[in-house]
Coordinates of C-alpha atoms and ligand atoms in Angstrom, one line a residue:
M1 CA 42.6 18.0 77.8
D2 CA 43.2 14.7 76.1
S3 CA 44.6 14.1 72.6
S4 CA 41.2 14.1 71.0
A5 CA 40.0 17.3 72.5
G6 CA 38.7 19.7 69.9
I7 CA 39.5 17.5 67.0
T8 CA 36.7 16.9 64.6
P9 CA 36.9 13.2 63.8
A10 CA 36.6 12.4 60.1
R11 CA 35.0 15.7 59.4
I12 CA 31.7 15.2 61.2
N13 CA 29.8 18.1 62.7
V14 CA 31.9 20.7 61.0
P15 CA 30.2 23.9 59.7
Y16 CA 30.9 23.3 56.0
G17 CA 29.3 26.6 55.2
A18 CA 32.1 28.5 56.8
D19 CA 34.7 26.6 54.7
K20 CA 32.8 27.0 51.4
S21 CA 32.9 30.8 51.8
R22 CA 36.6 30.8 52.2
P23 CA 38.7 31.7 49.3
R24 CA 40.4 28.7 47.6
E25 CA 44.0 28.7 48.5
D26 CA 46.9 26.4 48.0
S27 CA 50.1 26.0 50.0
L28 CA 52.0 26.4 46.7
S29 CA 52.4 30.1 47.1
D30 CA 55.0 32.0 45.2
N31 CA 55.5 34.6 47.8
S32 CA 58.5 34.3 50.0
K33 CA 57.6 37.4 52.0
T34 CA 56.6 36.7 55.6
D35 CA 53.9 38.7 57.2
T36 CA 55.5 40.5 60.1
D37 CA 52.8 43.1 60.8
I38 CA 52.7 42.2 64.4
S39 CA 53.8 45.2 66.4
T40 CA 57.2 44.9 68.2
E41 CA 55.4 45.4 71.5
E42 CA 52.9 42.6 70.8
K43 CA 55.7 40.4 69.6
D44 CA 57.8 41.0 72.8
Q45 CA 54.8 40.3 75.0
L46 CA 54.0 37.0 73.3
S47 CA 57.6 36.1 73.3
I48 CA 58.0 36.8 77.0
S49 CA 54.8 35.0 78.0
L50 CA 55.7 31.9 75.8
W51 CA 59.3 31.6 76.9
N52 CA 58.8 32.7 80.5
D53 CA 62.0 34.4 81.6
R54 CA 64.1 32.7 79.1
K55 CA 65.0 34.1 75.7
M56 CA 64.2 32.3 72.4
P57 CA 67.6 30.8 71.3
K58 CA 69.1 32.7 68.4
V59 CA 69.1 30.8 65.1
D60 CA 72.5 30.3 63.6
S61 CA 71.5 31.1 60.0
K62 CA 74.7 30.0 58.5
R63 CA 74.5 26.5 60.0
L64 CA 70.8 26.4 59.1
E65 CA 71.6 27.1 55.5
E66 CA 74.3 24.5 55.5
T67 CA 71.9 21.9 56.9
F68 CA 69.4 22.8 54.2
I69 CA 72.0 22.7 51.3
S70 CA 73.6 19.4 52.4
A71 CA 70.1 17.8 52.4
A72 CA 69.1 19.5 49.1
K73 CA 72.1 18.0 47.4
I74 CA 70.8 14.5 48.1
W75 CA 68.9 13.0 45.2
S76 CA 66.2 10.9 46.8
P77 CA 63.1 10.6 44.6
S78 CA 60.2 8.7 46.1
G79 CA 61.2 5.1 46.7
Q80 CA 64.9 5.9 47.0
E81 CA 65.1 7.8 50.3
K82 CA 67.8 5.6 51.9
E83 CA 70.6 8.2 51.8
M84 CA 68.4 10.8 53.3
A85 CA 67.2 8.4 56.0
V86 CA 70.9 7.7 56.9
K87 CA 71.6 11.4 57.0
M88 CA 68.6 12.1 59.3
K89 CA 69.6 9.3 61.7
T90 CA 73.3 10.5 61.8
D91 CA 72.3 14.1 62.3
F92 CA 70.0 13.4 65.2
E93 CA 72.3 10.9 66.9
A94 CA 75.1 13.5 66.7
M95 CA 73.1 15.9 68.9
K96 CA 73.7 13.6 71.9
I97 CA 70.3 14.4 73.4
P98 CA 69.9 12.3 76.6
G99 CA 67.6 9.3 75.9
L100 CA 67.3 10.0 72.2
T101 CA 66.7 6.9 70.1
V102 CA 66.2 6.5 66.3
Q103 CA 64.2 3.8 64.7
I104 CA 63.5 2.9 61.1
D105 CA 60.1 1.3 60.8
D106 CA 59.1 -1.6 58.6
V107 CA 57.0 0.1 55.9
A108 CA 59.7 0.0 53.2
D109 CA 58.0 -2.8 51.1
K110 CA 54.5 -1.6 51.5
A111 CA 55.5 2.0 50.7
G112 CA 57.6 0.9 47.8
S113 CA 60.8 2.3 49.2
D114 CA 64.4 1.2 49.9
T115 CA 63.9 2.4 53.5
G116 CA 61.2 2.7 56.2
N117 CA 60.2 6.0 57.8
V118 CA 62.7 7.4 60.2
I119 CA 61.4 7.9 63.7
V120 CA 63.3 10.0 66.3
N121 CA 62.2 9.7 69.9
I122 CA 63.2 12.4 72.3
P123 CA 62.0 12.0 75.9
A124 CA 60.8 15.0 77.9
S125 CA 63.6 17.0 79.6
L126 CA 63.9 16.4 83.4
D127 CA 62.7 19.9 84.2
A128 CA 59.7 19.8 81.9
P129 CA 56.3 20.7 83.6
K130 CA 54.5 17.4 84.1
D131 CA 51.5 18.4 82.1
S132 CA 53.6 19.2 79.0
K133 CA 52.0 18.2 75.7
A134 CA 53.7 15.5 73.7
I135 CA 54.1 16.6 70.1
C136 CA 55.0 14.9 66.8
I137 CA 56.8 17.0 64.2
S138 CA 57.3 15.6 60.7
F139 CA 58.5 16.3 57.2
H140 CA 59.1 14.0 54.2
L141 CA 62.4 12.6 53.0
D142 CA 61.6 12.2 49.3
R143 CA 61.7 14.9 46.6
V144 CA 60.1 15.4 43.2
P145 CA 62.9 14.7 40.7
V146 CA 62.8 17.6 38.4
R147 CA 65.4 17.9 35.7
A148 CA 65.3 20.1 32.6
P149 CA 65.1 18.2 29.3
G150 CA 68.4 16.6 28.4
V151 CA 70.0 16.9 31.9
P152 CA 71.6 13.5 32.7
E153 CA 70.4 11.5 35.7
D154 CA 73.7 11.6 37.6
E155 CA 74.3 15.4 37.2
P156 CA 74.8 16.8 40.8
V157 CA 72.4 19.5 42.1
Q158 CA 74.1 22.9 41.9
I159 CA 72.9 25.3 44.5
E160 CA 73.6 29.0 44.8
R161 CA 72.9 31.6 47.5
T162 CA 72.4 35.1 46.2
P163 CA 73.5 38.1 48.2
D164 CA 69.9 38.8 49.2
G165 CA 69.6 35.4 50.8
T166 CA 67.7 33.5 48.0
I167 CA 68.8 29.8 47.9
R168 CA 68.1 28.3 44.5
S169 CA 69.4 26.1 41.7
K170 CA 72.5 27.7 40.2
D171 CA 71.6 26.9 36.6
S172 CA 67.9 25.9 36.8
R173 CA 68.9 22.4 35.5
T174 CA 67.4 20.6 38.5
N175 CA 65.1 21.5 41.4
I176 CA 66.6 22.0 44.8
A177 CA 63.9 20.1 46.7
A178 CA 63.0 23.0 48.9
D179 CA 59.9 20.8 49.3
D180 CA 60.7 19.3 51.7
R181 CA 64.3 19.9 52.6
T182 CA 63.1 23.1 54.2
G183 CA 61.1 20.9 56.6
Y184 CA 64.1 18.8 57.3
A185 CA 66.4 21.7 57.9
V186 CA 64.1 23.8 60.1
V187 CA 63.1 20.9 62.3
T188 CA 66.7 19.6 62.7
E189 CA 68.0 23.1 63.6
A190 CA 65.1 23.8 66.0
I191 CA 65.6 20.6 68.0
R192 CA 69.4 21.1 68.0
N193 CA 68.9 24.7 69.3
I194 CA 66.3 23.9 72.0
T195 CA 68.1 21.0 73.5
K196 CA 71.5 22.8 73.4
S197 CA 70.0 25.8 75.1
G198 CA 68.6 23.7 77.9
I199 CA 65.0 24.9 77.3
P200 CA 62.5 22.6 79.0
H201 CA 60.6 20.5 76.5
G202 CA 58.0 17.7 76.6
K203 CA 58.1 14.5 74.7
I204 CA 58.9 15.0 71.0
R205 CA 58.7 12.5 68.2
V206 CA 60.2 13.6 64.8
I207 CA 59.2 11.6 61.8
G208 CA 60.8 11.7 58.4
F209 CA 58.3 10.1 56.0
V210 CA 59.1 8.2 52.8
S211 CA 57.2 8.4 49.5
E212 CA 55.0 11.4 50.2
E213 CA 55.0 12.8 46.7
T214 CA 53.7 9.6 45.1
G215 CA 50.7 9.1 47.3
L216 CA 51.6 9.6 51.0
H217 CA 52.7 6.0 51.2
G218 CA 55.0 6.3 54.3
A219 CA 52.4 8.1 56.3
K220 CA 49.6 5.8 55.1
H221 CA 51.5 2.6 56.3
L222 CA 52.8 4.1 59.6
D223 CA 51.8 1.9 62.5
P224 CA 49.2 3.9 64.4
R225 CA 50.9 3.0 67.6
Y226 CA 53.6 5.5 66.7
V227 CA 51.1 8.4 67.3
Q228 CA 49.6 7.0 70.4
G229 CA 50.4 9.0 73.5
F230 CA 51.0 12.1 71.5
D231 CA 48.7 15.2 71.7
Y232 CA 49.3 17.1 68.5
G233 CA 51.1 16.8 65.2
F234 CA 52.8 19.4 63.1
E235 CA 53.9 18.7 59.5
M236 CA 56.5 21.1 58.2
D237 CA 55.9 20.9 54.5
G238 CA 56.3 23.7 52.1
G239 CA 54.6 26.9 51.6
K240 CA 54.8 30.3 53.1
V241 CA 56.0 30.6 56.7
G242 CA 53.0 31.6 58.8
N243 CA 50.6 29.2 57.0
V244 CA 48.6 27.1 59.4
I245 CA 46.8 24.6 57.3
R246 CA 43.9 23.1 59.3
G247 CA 42.2 21.2 56.4
G248 CA 43.4 19.2 53.4
A249 CA 41.2 17.9 50.6
G250 CA 40.0 14.3 50.2
I251 CA 41.6 13.0 47.0
H252 CA 40.1 10.3 44.7
H253 CA 42.2 8.6 42.0
F254 CA 39.7 7.2 39.5
T255 CA 39.9 5.0 36.4
A256 CA 37.0 4.5 34.0
V257 CA 37.3 1.4 31.8
I258 CA 35.2 1.5 28.6
T259 CA 34.3 -1.7 26.9
G260 CA 32.7 -1.6 23.4
T261 CA 32.4 -4.1 20.6
S262 CA 35.0 -4.6 17.9
A263 CA 34.1 -4.7 14.2
P264 CA 35.9 -4.6 10.9
S265 CA 36.7 -1.0 10.0
I266 CA 34.7 -1.4 6.8
H267 CA 31.6 -2.3 8.8
P268 CA 31.7 0.2 11.6
S269 CA 28.0 -0.1 12.3
Q270 CA 28.5 -3.6 13.5
G271 CA 30.7 -2.4 16.4
K272 CA 30.4 -0.1 19.5
N273 CA 33.2 2.4 19.3
A274 CA 34.8 2.7 22.8
L275 CA 37.2 5.5 21.6
L276 CA 34.3 7.7 20.5
A277 CA 32.5 7.0 23.8
G278 CA 35.7 7.9 25.7
I279 CA 36.2 11.2 23.8
D280 CA 32.5 12.1 24.6
A281 CA 33.0 11.2 28.3
V282 CA 36.2 13.4 28.5
S283 CA 34.4 16.3 26.8
R284 CA 31.4 16.0 29.2
L285 CA 33.7 15.7 32.2
S286 CA 35.4 18.9 31.1
S287 CA 32.1 21.0 31.3
D288 CA 31.7 24.0 33.6
D289 CA 29.5 21.8 35.7
F290 CA 32.7 20.4 37.2
K291 CA 34.2 23.8 38.1
Q292 CA 32.6 24.4 41.5
S293 CA 34.3 26.1 44.4
G294 CA 35.8 23.6 46.8
Q295 CA 35.9 20.9 44.1
L296 CA 38.4 20.0 41.5
L297 CA 38.4 17.4 38.7
N298 CA 41.5 16.7 36.6
I299 CA 41.5 14.2 33.7
S300 CA 45.1 13.1 33.3
N301 CA 45.2 10.1 30.9
F302 CA 43.3 8.6 28.0
Y303 CA 44.1 5.4 26.2
S304 CA 42.3 3.5 23.4
G305 CA 42.8 1.1 20.6
K306 CA 45.0 -1.9 20.1
R307 CA 48.6 -2.4 19.0
Y308 CA 50.6 -5.2 17.4
D309 CA 53.6 -6.6 19.4
N310 CA 55.9 -4.4 17.3
G311 CA 54.1 -1.3 18.6
R312 CA 52.2 -0.6 15.3
S313 CA 48.6 0.6 15.8
V314 CA 45.8 -1.7 14.7
T315 CA 43.9 0.7 12.3
N316 CA 41.5 -1.7 10.5
A317 CA 39.2 -2.4 13.4
V318 CA 36.7 -0.4 15.5
P319 CA 38.3 0.1 18.9
D320 CA 36.5 -1.8 21.6
N321 CA 38.5 -0.5 24.6
A322 CA 39.3 2.8 26.2
E323 CA 40.5 4.0 29.6
I324 CA 40.2 7.4 31.2
A325 CA 42.2 8.2 34.4
G326 CA 42.2 11.2 36.6
E327 CA 41.6 12.5 40.1
F328 CA 39.0 14.6 41.9
R329 CA 39.3 16.5 45.1
G330 CA 36.8 17.9 47.5
K331 CA 37.4 20.3 50.4
T332 CA 34.6 18.6 52.4
R333 CA 33.1 15.1 52.3
E334 CA 30.0 16.7 50.8
D335 CA 32.1 18.1 48.0
E336 CA 33.7 14.8 47.4
D337 CA 30.4 12.9 47.3
A338 CA 28.8 15.5 45.0
L339 CA 31.7 15.2 42.6
K340 CA 31.8 11.5 42.7
N341 CA 28.1 11.2 42.0
R342 CA 28.3 13.7 39.1
V343 CA 31.3 11.8 37.5
K344 CA 29.4 8.5 37.9
S345 CA 26.2 9.8 36.3
V346 CA 28.1 11.4 33.4
L347 CA 29.8 8.1 32.7
E348 CA 26.5 6.2 32.9
E349 CA 24.8 8.6 30.5
T350 CA 27.7 8.4 28.1
G351 CA 27.7 4.6 28.2
K352 CA 24.0 4.5 27.5
A353 CA 24.3 7.0 24.6
H354 CA 27.1 4.9 22.9
G355 CA 25.9 1.4 23.9
V356 CA 29.1 0.6 25.7
E357 CA 29.9 -0.6 29.2
I358 CA 31.7 1.9 31.5
S359 CA 32.9 0.8 34.9
M360 CA 34.6 3.1 37.4
K361 CA 37.2 2.3 40.0
D362 CA 37.9 4.8 42.7
E363 CA 40.8 4.8 45.2
S364 CA 40.3 7.5 47.8
M365 CA 42.4 9.2 50.4
E366 CA 40.6 10.7 53.3
G367 CA 40.8 14.5 53.8
Y368 CA 41.0 16.2 57.1
L369 CA 39.4 19.3 58.6
L370 CA 40.2 20.5 62.1
S371 CA 38.0 23.1 63.6
E372 CA 39.3 26.6 64.0
N373 CA 39.2 26.1 67.7
S374 CA 41.1 22.8 67.7
P375 CA 44.0 23.0 70.2
A376 CA 46.5 21.9 67.6
V377 CA 45.4 24.9 65.4
K378 CA 45.5 27.3 68.4
L379 CA 48.9 26.0 69.5
A380 CA 50.3 26.5 66.0
E381 CA 48.9 30.1 65.9
I382 CA 50.4 30.9 69.3
A383 CA 53.8 29.6 68.3
T384 CA 53.7 31.5 64.9
K385 CA 52.9 34.7 66.7
A386 CA 55.6 34.2 69.3
A387 CA 58.0 33.7 66.4
G388 CA 57.0 37.2 65.2
I389 CA 54.9 36.1 62.3
K390 CA 51.2 36.7 61.6
P391 CA 49.6 33.3 61.3
K392 CA 47.3 32.6 58.3
T393 CA 45.0 29.8 59.0
L394 CA 43.5 28.2 55.9
T395 CA 42.3 25.0 54.3
T396 CA 43.8 23.7 51.0
M397 CA 43.0 21.5 48.0
G398 CA 46.4 19.8 48.5
G399 CA 47.1 16.5 50.2
S400 CA 49.9 15.8 52.7
D401 CA 51.1 13.3 55.2
A402 CA 48.8 15.2 57.7
N403 CA 45.8 13.5 55.9
Y404 CA 46.9 10.2 57.3
M405 CA 48.2 11.5 60.7
N406 CA 44.7 12.9 61.3
L407 CA 43.1 9.7 60.1
K408 CA 45.2 7.7 62.6
G409 CA 43.9 10.0 65.4
L410 CA 46.6 12.6 65.9
P411 CA 45.2 16.1 65.3
T412 CA 47.8 17.4 62.8
V413 CA 48.2 20.7 61.1
V414 CA 50.6 21.6 58.2
L415 CA 52.8 24.6 58.7
G416 CA 54.7 26.5 56.0
S417 CA 58.4 25.7 56.0
G418 CA 59.5 28.3 53.4
A419 CA 59.5 26.4 50.1
F420 CA 58.4 28.3 47.0
L421 CA 57.7 27.3 43.3
Q422 CA 57.8 23.7 44.5
H423 CA 58.3 20.9 42.0
T424 CA 59.9 23.2 39.4
E425 CA 63.5 23.9 38.4
R426 CA 63.0 27.4 39.8
E427 CA 62.1 26.1 43.2
Y428 CA 63.7 28.2 46.0
T429 CA 63.8 29.1 49.6
T430 CA 65.3 32.1 51.4
S431 CA 67.5 32.5 54.4
N432 CA 64.8 34.6 56.2
A433 CA 62.1 32.0 55.5
L434 CA 64.3 29.2 56.9
V435 CA 65.1 31.3 60.1
S436 CA 61.4 32.2 60.6
A437 CA 60.3 28.6 60.2
T438 CA 62.9 27.4 62.6
R439 CA 61.7 30.0 65.1
V440 CA 58.1 28.7 64.6
V441 CA 59.2 25.1 65.4
M442 CA 61.2 26.3 68.5
S443 CA 58.1 28.2 69.7
L444 CA 55.9 25.1 69.1
I445 CA 58.2 23.1 71.3
A446 CA 58.3 25.8 74.0
A447 CA 54.5 26.3 73.8
A448 CA 53.8 22.6 74.3
A449 CA 55.8 22.7 77.5
N450 CA 54.3 25.9 78.8
P451 CA 51.6 25.6 81.5
A452 CA 50.3 29.1 80.8
V453 CA 49.7 28.2 77.2
A454 CA 48.0 25.0 78.2
A455 CA 45.7 27.0 80.4
A456 CA 45.0 29.5 77.6
L457 CA 44.2 26.6 75.2
M458 CA 41.8 25.1 77.8
E459 CA 40.0 28.4 77.9
T460 CA 39.8 29.1 74.2
C461 CA 39.0 25.5 73.2
G462 CA 36.4 25.1 76.0
K463 CA 37.7 21.8 77.2
Ligands
LIG1 ZN1 56.0 18.3 50.3

């Protein structure tokens, strides 16, 4: 089975109907409970078959929590990930894994960051079966910088661990970046555990991406050669442990520029009012027509009118300019196209009705959709079960670095890393979620180097 087996390139030939009937779900779930309704017997069986006669290494939850907290204290909003990049490099080099190398790629300028992506290369262990799959595991190094109003920029992040194992902000003054420090912590601990325990593993590449939150810039500019020779990708990024996200929405950032004709305020009929046209367009774009399942339209900005250099508004003229900005998302290419066409025709109609020019710019980010039988999806499900968790395979309206990994040809799924209430001061994770997610990552690594799993995948995926 080669790396492209089972992947659906750029969403062609995918039964869209099946996806449309799915409930809409987001990875931003506020539910830290992990489904563990797999019977102990089934769990043991899976575990035994996956790990052969070896035992899954035990997770040192204290060290795992420390790894999470030390990373969560680093303030690294998008574009300022250098300190996290240095930490990642230092942590992986300290593992002393034979043959391990760490590189920082050259995307810093293009991604608008003070560092490139961090790429850790781990060769297959000497005892790995020769048909082991090569896997890429990733997370992102930036965080959304959330501070309550009035909290100074340099105030350190205060983190507390409650007796029941919840890890959160002590005072809700800043977020703790569970998105995506959970990804960082669980991958780091899983690799440390697997290699220390001498479990056979195939080739692994770990990537810490920069500037994910501001538009997936690190993943977007990653040289595609970094995914060549790899079979599957797994992005550990937020959400409930057990989530296997096989599809992410295509996202379009759009701007509509409205050009009217200015006129003195005392002769309004001589002008074409761009502000009124803009308000009409926003109102039409907010109609129920745009609230379809699998589609999402958000108007985020509206500007109009002119100002003097001192900031004072020009009030005695009919405004001849306006700008509307927003984004739309579609679960499938058909959803995206349908939305784009509707937005365009609404803008055209509005322009005609008001006698103004409206032009639309649209910057899009490709979505991805792996089939339910894609080996990357199946491998993730097998590993999740072996970790004792019931997998929940779904598609989402969110975007992630996986959008670009898939676009570059690496079938990549997003797995829950145990972050909840992301991007808020109340963001949290739990000790249990961190341990479960670490077990999932360890199982992924073991599964990729397990000939029986490879055989089972061949059978299921029909390749
Ligand atoms: Zn994230």
